[in-house]
């Protein structure tokens, strides 16, 4: 693991520090007593100005005892950690290193300098190393050295130059370093060490800067004063590969102190541990274990956050919006877990820099390539093979990360003894590339590209394919230490096509394309510690080709229909501030002005005022030229949030936001299907508006070992777009004639208890929620469900998720989850009648019934390969069982007229326990 | 004809078949007390009488036709012609056999008035022109049904029409199948306390059965460059069932209907086919074309259709090369039952006795009397033997 690598991430900095550490002044008080390790070090790093480096994957699972406060920090750490096998060391700059097995030397051995200065007989020439301590040299790499003195003035008085010699040695194990170069900057000459690491050099007396380099070791600067002939050995530190900093983020206390509400952030580690379906790890399935996140059923694409339809979520990976997030019709998500660094789900306080969706932002951060060395990992599951490689192109400057995943066979289909399926096939894949160029401290450039595809063929009758493709270019520029901006250009496209050759004379091809082009400029300004100001602008140009309905071949009699195009420009300006008003009160406020223009070319119908939008009521037809504005909408989004700390461990948070959404998905199926189309607002379909109020209590329990929160919300959506009952979908040229706009009300309470770290970690949450949809246009008299409010398809009043991870040993970890939810609402027929000899079911009130409750348990066991240090490949086996109890959870219950008799059935998607084995591998050893 | 969502859904369904599971399930419906008026009426280009069936919807668990008898019924066309209907049977209203016939191109409305003054009216429906059926063909095909462990060989019927006029592009087909079949055993004796020899041993053996195929067949040719139906797949009848013992006949009645009526059937079909799929649709109450005149929100179910009908009947003999049978056959003679024939009470007389290789046997009536399987002994008028 890369985090572990950092543990050795010691800079050469410390080469010459002495015993005079600053730890003497670091005292921990009684407040620190009995805190879990992570909380302890978080508090210490906040209050004592120290930074901790520790192995992220084997955090000591202990509570820190401060028995006689106030006590010395280092002492406390050692007393607590050493019995557990951890070593603690600290350098003079306040960096504390905690690691297992071997202490990290933060200063040279006490006799280091006396050893290195093989002094000639005249003892007077020896100067104490401590004597020149003030003489630090700061280079642009921030390596600090001190001045070494060779010889003494007296001995050198008679000579203009002096012969110096010595060895270049490894600091780590004192082995000689042959072929090391010594270069004296001032003289522009140097020497190369011999087989035994020794060197000889004749130099004029004076002060020099000596640069010593050796392959595999850190380049080091030494300030040397040559007074007379003498010896000096140079010790070099082995090169260590530093990845991202393991400074502790403030996440441990975010729960209570941050002003964010309804935000869930999970890292690669969290994703990795959760059991899989058919061996595929899936971040969307992990998200479904969070409170307030539901889906209509197993294998359904997307999810529903706090009562909103799936199209009210914005999925962004590396800045690229993704319009179809699923593989294989929703079974797997389109994001390769190997390329994901972490993801954040905003479900109530959506920051002002985001907009355009009412319900949530699902922001996926891809891994940034390793800037120091090449690394790779991958895996094989029953469904896919995947690989991710990363490394530097120019060390420390330009790095890449590339990931690929593909179904390597559709052998799954061969298991099925149905002839129809033997003519079927399906495959999918995705790829991502992340380039990161660190121009300098002030400028960084990132290029991210993403592609995913799906293809399937059913029974030699229907071919489906769809693709997401996108690229994002962003430039981060720091204007000053407090002021920076991020400028980005984003392109994303989603296309699908369907070939249907079920009946040859009506064989057709449908296609669709959405293009998203975006330019954004986001500023971050922190004038004081109390304010975090963000402001910026975004503009998105949507180009939608609603596609063509075309004859598939010459035999087809289908008349081609062009469904037309749509174009729209969505722009926004935003400003927000997070203000720590008092130590106890933090306020956040934001404004986001958004504007949408529906652009030509287009043909727009005008309908009789107050009458249903049906062909009979068309009063006029307007034609718009390319880029001519046919309709504009605007709105002002407000984001408000406040956190009040009742005490160190309890806070109350409240938030309000309202949002506007100008693009929505047309779907009349319960689950999102791969042929559902995104559609823009226009003159005849108004944009959706939403408001959400939330209020919560956040607390850290048991000395911050647990996080507990209760959050309630009330949400309202206006102009919700619903299909009119019975709309014709295959060829709908004028969508406004097929939709009705209504409203949605959702409210709920989410209770979450989480143990974020330790050998045993995980969470349990309970959500009580309610979602109600009403489509009843009083003006036109149009309504769905007789104008009566009905629960949304994904309305599941009670939901409980339990996630448990347990690290049995360094090599074996167990994890499991248990999911319970009320059955989703469903519409059953209420009566039957006869028409021309056929029985017909009469459905009445929508979603009046519920399918049986859902319950599922999954477990997995991960077994890491051996822990040998020297190996080129480390592997891990993951055994998982999905739906351990084999409960036949209902996906749907339905009635069918089968040759005249009405039968009812229950369909379960995963009706048996599914066992799968996945093999994951990476280059290097366990720790890498 | 399925729509695209459905086919995808099937595909998906099959992918997960190894783990997916469909089982019978009773969802405990609340008893429905709601009785909605149902209209099932049609005027056609065929000679009168025409029929309008009025009924009330019934409970799903206990389906029945509840006749609505309290109405006065008439149809009016756009030229003012009124066709009165009289109740011939409870809920069944018929026009006079010598009344006016439906004329393609004319627009008709159904009017209903109940004795207590409730009034209902249909949307105006224009009778489309008839479209001639060019052929009803078949091909021998083998299918592998999901619910059977073996494949089935049989006849797949296809229909081709002549090109239609542009306003007759919506089709619904009603199929009636008829077949001739035999009981497995001959009738040798009748037993009514004593044996009575039967001379015509085949007297109860050959039957004819005619039944509606309860499946919707519909097609919309309105989006085609040529409004013609070519080789449209109709029903599949296995040669391995009793229906194909000897000879099979298919009557195709083709209704050219209006867009309104087609929409109704399309939705019924989509709702039925989409049930149980991954991408199942939101079901809803399908509205027909009847509205209550005074009560705006009263729901009336069903349709009044104006349809042009053409029909074609075909006969097919059992293809000799396919001999596999997959239906219950009487191949074991029940000699033991015959030994105890004296124990049967007189109410069950006469008992049908057959002669097996080892003597007399008393099999199930089903094996001797073909009528037990739903057919009649009388040869229907339309039946043609080769």
CSV table of C-alpha atoms in Angstrom, one decimal, chain B residues 10 37 47 64 68 95 114 132 135 149 153 159 176 205 245 354 360 366 382:
chain,number,residue,atom,x,y,z
B,10,UNK,CA,-35.7,-10.3,-21.4
B,37,UNK,CA,-68.8,-0.1,-16.1
B,47,UNK,CA,-73.3,-7.6,-42.1
B,64,UNK,CA,-66.7,-13.2,-13.8
B,68,UNK,CA,-74.9,-4.5,-16.9
B,95,UNK,CA,-78.6,-4.4,-33.3
B,114,UNK,CA,-79.2,4.0,-18.0
B,132,UNK,CA,-57.2,-8.0,-47.6
B,135,UNK,CA,-51.8,-15.4,-47.1
B,149,UNK,CA,-37.1,-29.5,-20.4
B,153,UNK,CA,-41.5,-28.9,-32.9
B,159,UNK,CA,-49.6,-13.7,-42.0
B,176,UNK,CA,-59.6,-19.1,-33.4
B,205,UNK,CA,-63.7,-41.3,-30.3
B,245,UNK,CA,-53.5,-35.5,-33.8
B,354,UNK,CA,-62.7,-51.1,-23.6
B,360,UNK,CA,-61.6,-56.0,-20.7
B,366,UNK,CA,-61.2,-39.4,-20.6
B,382,UNK,CA,-66.6,-25.0,-41.6
